Amino acid sequence: MTHYHCTVEFRDPSGCIRHHILDLDANTNEDAISLAEASLMESPSASNTVRVEQVVCWVEDDEPH
């Protein structure tokens, strides 16, 4: 499992762009994106009327800068 950070950009029922940000563990980036979308749909801040615009997931760079 890899630890991913994800941002889900979606439109709320009034048409405003909102962001749902979360950390999750997944096997692949595609799995992370699917889990992030599912998490948004289960979130109290979302209803069935939201439309997902974009999902971005990335792995935290653990190298020191």
PDB file as gemmi writes it, atoms N, CA and C in Angstrom:
CRYST1    1.000    1.000    1.000  90.00  90.00  90.00 P 1                      
ATOM      1  N   MET A   1       0.850  -1.198   0.000  1.00  0.00           N  
ATOM      2  CA  MET A   1       0.000   0.000   0.000  1.00  0.00           C  
ATOM      3  C   MET A   1       0.886   1.249   0.000  1.00  0.00           C  
ATOM      4  N   THR A   2       0.424   2.247  -0.695  1.00  0.00           N  
ATOM      5  CA  THR A   2       1.128   3.525  -0.756  1.00  0.00           C  
ATOM      6  C   THR A   2       0.214   4.599  -0.192  1.00  0.00           C  
ATOM      7  N   HIS A   3       0.807   5.571   0.488  1.00  0.00           N  
ATOM      8  CA  HIS A   3       0.016   6.655   1.069  1.00  0.00           C  
ATOM      9  C   HIS A   3      -0.108   7.781   0.040  1.00  0.00           C  
ATOM     10  N   TYR A   4      -1.339   8.129  -0.313  1.00  0.00           N  
ATOM     11  CA  TYR A   4      -1.603   9.173  -1.299  1.00  0.00           C  
ATOM     12  C   TYR A   4      -2.296  10.363  -0.658  1.00  0.00           C  
ATOM     13  N   HIS A   5      -2.056  11.527  -1.239  1.00  0.00           N  
ATOM     14  CA  HIS A   5      -2.806  12.741  -0.912  1.00  0.00           C  
ATOM     15  C   HIS A   5      -3.680  13.006  -2.131  1.00  0.00           C  
ATOM     16  N   CYS A   6      -4.944  13.288  -1.912  1.00  0.00           N  
ATOM     17  CA  CYS A   6      -5.862  13.499  -3.034  1.00  0.00           C  
ATOM     18  C   CYS A   6      -6.659  14.783  -2.861  1.00  0.00           C  
ATOM     19  N   THR A   7      -6.928  15.427  -3.974  1.00  0.00           N  
ATOM     20  CA  THR A   7      -7.823  16.573  -4.013  1.00  0.00           C  
ATOM     21  C   THR A   7      -8.904  16.261  -5.040  1.00  0.00           C  
ATOM     22  N   VAL A   8     -10.156  16.320  -4.590  1.00  0.00           N  
ATOM     23  CA  VAL A   8     -11.289  16.121  -5.492  1.00  0.00           C  
ATOM     24  C   VAL A   8     -11.925  17.492  -5.716  1.00  0.00           C  
ATOM     25  N   GLU A   9     -11.957  17.927  -6.962  1.00  0.00           N  
ATOM     26  CA  GLU A   9     -12.603  19.199  -7.308  1.00  0.00           C  
ATOM     27  C   GLU A   9     -13.991  18.862  -7.816  1.00  0.00           C  
ATOM     28  N   PHE A  10     -15.004  19.505  -7.243  1.00  0.00           N  
ATOM     29  CA  PHE A  10     -16.374  19.203  -7.659  1.00  0.00           C  
ATOM     30  C   PHE A  10     -17.224  20.458  -7.642  1.00  0.00           C  
ATOM     31  N   ARG A  11     -18.359  20.390  -8.328  1.00  0.00           N  
ATOM     32  CA  ARG A  11     -19.332  21.485  -8.320  1.00  0.00           C  
ATOM     33  C   ARG A  11     -20.451  21.124  -7.371  1.00  0.00           C  
ATOM     34  N   ASP A  12     -20.772  22.055  -6.485  1.00  0.00           N  
ATOM     35  CA  ASP A  12     -21.901  21.812  -5.591  1.00  0.00           C  
ATOM     36  C   ASP A  12     -23.195  22.127  -6.350  1.00  0.00           C  
ATOM     37  N   PRO A  13     -24.348  21.849  -5.736  1.00  0.00           N  
ATOM     38  CA  PRO A  13     -25.616  22.047  -6.456  1.00  0.00           C  
ATOM     39  C   PRO A  13     -25.820  23.474  -6.966  1.00  0.00           C  
ATOM     40  N   SER A  14     -25.187  24.461  -6.345  1.00  0.00           N  
ATOM     41  CA  SER A  14     -25.348  25.837  -6.813  1.00  0.00           C  
ATOM     42  C   SER A  14     -24.354  26.179  -7.922  1.00  0.00           C  
ATOM     43  N   GLY A  15     -23.497  25.228  -8.283  1.00  0.00           N  
ATOM     44  CA  GLY A  15     -22.559  25.448  -9.373  1.00  0.00           C  
ATOM     45  C   GLY A  15     -21.193  25.956  -8.943  1.00  0.00           C  
ATOM     46  N   CYS A  16     -20.981  26.113  -7.631  1.00  0.00           N  
ATOM     47  CA  CYS A  16     -19.682  26.595  -7.140  1.00  0.00           C  
ATOM     48  C   CYS A  16     -18.672  25.448  -7.115  1.00  0.00           C  
ATOM     49  N   ILE A  17     -17.429  25.777  -7.486  1.00  0.00           N  
ATOM     50  CA  ILE A  17     -16.349  24.781  -7.408  1.00  0.00           C  
ATOM     51  C   ILE A  17     -15.910  24.645  -5.953  1.00  0.00           C  
ATOM     52  N   ARG A  18     -15.823  23.417  -5.482  1.00  0.00           N  
ATOM     53  CA  ARG A  18     -15.359  23.155  -4.121  1.00  0.00           C  
ATOM     54  C   ARG A  18     -14.276  22.073  -4.185  1.00  0.00           C  
ATOM     55  N   HIS A  19     -13.559  21.931  -3.083  1.00  0.00           N  
ATOM     56  CA  HIS A  19     -12.490  20.931  -3.018  1.00  0.00           C  
ATOM     57  C   HIS A  19     -12.655  20.052  -1.789  1.00  0.00           C  
ATOM     58  N   HIS A  20     -12.457  18.767  -2.003  1.00  0.00           N  
ATOM     59  CA  HIS A  20     -12.491  17.772  -0.937  1.00  0.00           C  
ATOM     60  C   HIS A  20     -11.074  17.215  -0.885  1.00  0.00           C  
ATOM     61  N   ILE A  21     -10.386  17.396   0.231  1.00  0.00           N  
ATOM     62  CA  ILE A  21      -8.980  17.008   0.345  1.00  0.00           C  
ATOM     63  C   ILE A  21      -8.859  15.877   1.357  1.00  0.00           C  
ATOM     64  N   LEU A  22      -8.131  14.832   0.987  1.00  0.00           N  
ATOM     65  CA  LEU A  22      -7.989  13.712   1.903  1.00  0.00           C  
ATOM     66  C   LEU A  22      -6.685  12.960   1.668  1.00  0.00           C  
ATOM     67  N   ASP A  23      -6.314  12.184   2.661  1.00  0.00           N  
ATOM     68  CA  ASP A  23      -5.167  11.278   2.573  1.00  0.00           C  
ATOM     69  C   ASP A  23      -5.720   9.865   2.633  1.00  0.00           C  
ATOM     70  N   LEU A  24      -5.152   8.977   1.832  1.00  0.00           N  
ATOM     71  CA  LEU A  24      -5.613   7.592   1.876  1.00  0.00           C  
ATOM     72  C   LEU A  24      -4.509   6.654   1.434  1.00  0.00           C  
ATOM     73  N   ASP A  25      -4.715   5.379   1.718  1.00  0.00           N  
ATOM     74  CA  ASP A  25      -3.764   4.346   1.310  1.00  0.00           C  
ATOM     75  C   ASP A  25      -4.392   3.540   0.186  1.00  0.00           C  
ATOM     76  N   ALA A  26      -3.609   3.316  -0.878  1.00  0.00           N  
ATOM     77  CA  ALA A  26      -4.104   2.551  -2.022  1.00  0.00           C  
ATOM     78  C   ALA A  26      -2.929   1.844  -2.691  1.00  0.00           C  
ATOM     79  N   ASN A  27      -3.270   0.889  -3.559  1.00  0.00           N  
ATOM     80  CA  ASN A  27      -2.231   0.144  -4.264  1.00  0.00           C  
ATOM     81  C   ASN A  27      -1.691   0.908  -5.467  1.00  0.00           C  
ATOM     82  N   THR A  28      -2.563   1.619  -6.166  1.00  0.00           N  
ATOM     83  CA  THR A  28      -2.158   2.355  -7.364  1.00  0.00           C  
ATOM     84  C   THR A  28      -2.799   3.735  -7.357  1.00  0.00           C  
ATOM     85  N   ASN A  29      -2.318   4.601  -8.227  1.00  0.00           N  
ATOM     86  CA  ASN A  29      -2.890   5.937  -8.342  1.00  0.00           C  
ATOM     87  C   ASN A  29      -4.353   5.848  -8.783  1.00  0.00           C  
ATOM     88  N   GLU A  30      -4.671   4.912  -9.677  1.00  0.00           N  
ATOM     89  CA  GLU A  30      -6.056   4.741 -10.137  1.00  0.00           C  
ATOM     90  C   GLU A  30      -6.968   4.338  -8.983  1.00  0.00           C  
ATOM     91  N   ASP A  31      -6.473   3.439  -8.120  1.00  0.00           N  
ATOM     92  CA  ASP A  31      -7.254   3.039  -6.942  1.00  0.00           C  
ATOM     93  C   ASP A  31      -7.461   4.232  -6.015  1.00  0.00           C  
ATOM     94  N   ALA A  32      -6.419   5.041  -5.855  1.00  0.00           N  
ATOM     95  CA  ALA A  32      -6.518   6.214  -4.987  1.00  0.00           C  
ATOM     96  C   ALA A  32      -7.588   7.165  -5.511  1.00  0.00           C  
ATOM     97  N   ILE A  33      -7.620   7.371  -6.825  1.00  0.00           N  
ATOM     98  CA  ILE A  33      -8.617   8.262  -7.433  1.00  0.00           C  
ATOM     99  C   ILE A  33     -10.026   7.710  -7.196  1.00  0.00           C  
ATOM    100  N   SER A  34     -10.215   6.418  -7.390  1.00  0.00           N  
ATOM    101  CA  SER A  34     -11.533   5.803  -7.166  1.00  0.00           C  
ATOM    102  C   SER A  34     -11.972   5.943  -5.709  1.00  0.00           C  
ATOM    103  N   LEU A  35     -11.042   5.685  -4.790  1.00  0.00           N  
ATOM    104  CA  LEU A  35     -11.356   5.812  -3.365  1.00  0.00           C  
ATOM    105  C   LEU A  35     -11.689   7.252  -2.998  1.00  0.00           C  
ATOM    106  N   ALA A  36     -10.969   8.206  -3.586  1.00  0.00           N  
ATOM    107  CA  ALA A  36     -11.214   9.617  -3.302  1.00  0.00           C  
ATOM    108  C   ALA A  36     -12.612  10.019  -3.777  1.00  0.00           C  
ATOM    109  N   GLU A  37     -12.997   9.568  -4.977  1.00  0.00           N  
ATOM    110  CA  GLU A  37     -14.344   9.866  -5.487  1.00  0.00           C  
ATOM    111  C   GLU A  37     -15.403   9.247  -4.589  1.00  0.00           C  
ATOM    112  N   ALA A  38     -15.189   8.006  -4.164  1.00  0.00           N  
ATOM    113  CA  ALA A  38     -16.151   7.335  -3.288  1.00  0.00           C  
ATOM    114  C   ALA A  38     -16.253   8.063  -1.951  1.00  0.00           C  
ATOM    115  N   SER A  39     -15.117   8.523  -1.438  1.00  0.00           N  
ATOM    116  CA  SER A  39     -15.103   9.247  -0.170  1.00  0.00           C  
ATOM    117  C   SER A  39     -15.896  10.543  -0.281  1.00  0.00           C  
ATOM    118  N   LEU A  40     -15.762  11.221  -1.405  1.00  0.00           N  
ATOM    119  CA  LEU A  40     -16.521  12.461  -1.603  1.00  0.00           C  
ATOM    120  C   LEU A  40     -18.017  12.172  -1.568  1.00  0.00           C  
ATOM    121  N   MET A  41     -18.443  11.119  -2.245  1.00  0.00           N  
ATOM    122  CA  MET A  41     -19.871  10.801  -2.317  1.00  0.00           C  
ATOM    123  C   MET A  41     -20.438  10.422  -0.945  1.00  0.00           C  
ATOM    124  N   GLU A  42     -19.577   9.908  -0.055  1.00  0.00           N  
ATOM    125  CA  GLU A  42     -20.022   9.551   1.294  1.00  0.00           C  
ATOM    126  C   GLU A  42     -19.923  10.728   2.260  1.00  0.00           C  
ATOM    127  N   SER A  43     -19.292  11.798   1.823  1.00  0.00           N  
ATOM    128  CA  SER A  43     -19.049  12.944   2.697  1.00  0.00           C  
ATOM    129  C   SER A  43     -20.325  13.737   2.943  1.00  0.00           C  
ATOM    130  N   PRO A  44     -20.514  14.227   4.171  1.00  0.00           N  
ATOM    131  CA  PRO A  44     -21.694  15.051   4.462  1.00  0.00           C  
ATOM    132  C   PRO A  44     -21.705  16.355   3.664  1.00  0.00           C  
ATOM    133  N   SER A  45     -20.534  16.807   3.206  1.00  0.00           N  
ATOM    134  CA  SER A  45     -20.490  18.060   2.451  1.00  0.00           C  
ATOM    135  C   SER A  45     -20.958  17.869   1.007  1.00  0.00           C  
ATOM    136  N   ALA A  46     -21.132  16.623   0.602  1.00  0.00           N  
ATOM    137  CA  ALA A  46     -21.568  16.346  -0.763  1.00  0.00           C  
ATOM    138  C   ALA A  46     -22.955  15.719  -0.737  1.00  0.00           C  
ATOM    139  N   SER A  47     -23.670  15.946  -1.794  1.00  0.00           N  
ATOM    140  CA  SER A  47     -24.957  15.271  -1.937  1.00  0.00           C  
ATOM    141  C   SER A  47     -24.921  14.532  -3.269  1.00  0.00           C  
ATOM    142  N   ASN A  48     -25.982  13.864  -3.606  1.00  0.00           N  
ATOM    143  CA  ASN A  48     -26.010  13.115  -4.861  1.00  0.00           C  
ATOM    144  C   ASN A  48     -25.988  14.026  -6.077  1.00  0.00           C  
ATOM    145  N   THR A  49     -26.146  15.318  -5.858  1.00  0.00           N  
ATOM    146  CA  THR A  49     -26.228  16.232  -6.990  1.00  0.00           C  
ATOM    147  C   THR A  49     -24.890  16.860  -7.352  1.00  0.00           C  
ATOM    148  N   VAL A  50     -23.813  16.512  -6.639  1.00  0.00           N  
ATOM    149  CA  VAL A  50     -22.520  17.105  -6.988  1.00  0.00           C  
ATOM    150  C   VAL A  50     -21.967  16.430  -8.242  1.00  0.00           C  
ATOM    151  N   ARG A  51     -21.160  17.190  -8.973  1.00  0.00           N  
ATOM    152  CA  ARG A  51     -20.528  16.652 -10.171  1.00  0.00           C  
ATOM    153  C   ARG A  51     -19.017  16.764  -9.995  1.00  0.00           C  
ATOM    154  N   VAL A  52     -18.342  15.637 -10.045  1.00  0.00           N  
ATOM    155  CA  VAL A  52     -16.879  15.636  -9.904  1.00  0.00           C  
ATOM    156  C   VAL A  52     -16.272  16.211 -11.180  1.00  0.00           C  
ATOM    157  N   GLU A  53     -15.404  17.207 -11.006  1.00  0.00           N  
ATOM    158  CA  GLU A  53     -14.731  17.836 -12.144  1.00  0.00           C  
ATOM    159  C   GLU A  53     -13.361  17.207 -12.386  1.00  0.00           C  
ATOM    160  N   GLN A  54     -12.613  16.993 -11.292  1.00  0.00           N  
ATOM    161  CA  GLN A  54     -11.249  16.502 -11.442  1.00  0.00           C  
ATOM    162  C   GLN A  54     -10.799  15.867 -10.136  1.00  0.00           C  
ATOM    163  N   VAL A  55     -10.028  14.794 -10.244  1.00  0.00           N  
ATOM    164  CA  VAL A  55      -9.432  14.167  -9.062  1.00  0.00           C  
ATOM    165  C   VAL A  55      -7.932  14.070  -9.312  1.00  0.00           C  
ATOM    166  N   VAL A  56      -7.158  14.565  -8.349  1.00  0.00           N  
ATOM    167  CA  VAL A  56      -5.704  14.479  -8.461  1.00  0.00           C  
ATOM    168  C   VAL A  56      -5.183  13.803  -7.206  1.00  0.00           C  
ATOM    169  N   CYS A  57      -4.387  12.748  -7.389  1.00  0.00           N  
ATOM    170  CA  CYS A  57      -3.764  12.061  -6.255  1.00  0.00           C  
ATOM    171  C   CYS A  57      -2.262  12.009  -6.489  1.00  0.00           C  
ATOM    172  N   TRP A  58      -1.517  12.182  -5.420  1.00  0.00           N  
ATOM    173  CA  TRP A  58      -0.067  12.121  -5.539  1.00  0.00           C  
ATOM    174  C   TRP A  58       0.523  11.517  -4.276  1.00  0.00           C  
ATOM    175  N   VAL A  59       1.748  11.039  -4.413  1.00  0.00           N  
ATOM    176  CA  VAL A  59       2.472  10.457  -3.284  1.00  0.00           C  
ATOM    177  C   VAL A  59       3.371  11.539  -2.711  1.00  0.00           C  
ATOM    178  N   GLU A  60       3.324  11.683  -1.402  1.00  0.00           N  
ATOM    179  CA  GLU A  60       4.187  12.659  -0.734  1.00  0.00           C  
ATOM    180  C   GLU A  60       5.647  12.297  -0.995  1.00  0.00           C  
ATOM    181  N   ASP A  61       6.410  13.285  -1.353  1.00  0.00           N  
ATOM    182  CA  ASP A  61       7.838  13.064  -1.580  1.00  0.00           C  
ATOM    183  C   ASP A  61       8.540  13.007  -0.230  1.00  0.00           C  
ATOM    184  N   ASP A  62       9.060  11.836   0.132  1.00  0.00           N  
ATOM    185  CA  ASP A  62       9.666  11.755   1.474  1.00  0.00           C  
ATOM    186  C   ASP A  62      11.137  12.139   1.478  1.00  0.00           C  
ATOM    187  N   GLU A  63      11.660  12.563   0.346  1.00  0.00           N  
ATOM    188  CA  GLU A  63      13.043  13.012   0.333  1.00  0.00           C  
ATOM    189  C   GLU A  63      13.142  14.390   0.961  1.00  0.00           C  
ATOM    190  N   PRO A  64      14.155  14.628   1.777  1.00  0.00           N  
ATOM    191  CA  PRO A  64      14.315  15.976   2.339  1.00  0.00           C  
ATOM    192  C   PRO A  64      14.660  16.986   1.252  1.00  0.00           C  
ATOM    193  N   HIS A  65      14.179  18.202   1.414  1.00  0.00           N  
ATOM    194  CA  HIS A  65      14.447  19.248   0.403  1.00  0.00           C  
ATOM    195  C   HIS A  65      15.487  20.208   0.932  1.00  0.00           C  
TER     196      HIS A  65                                                      
END                                                                             
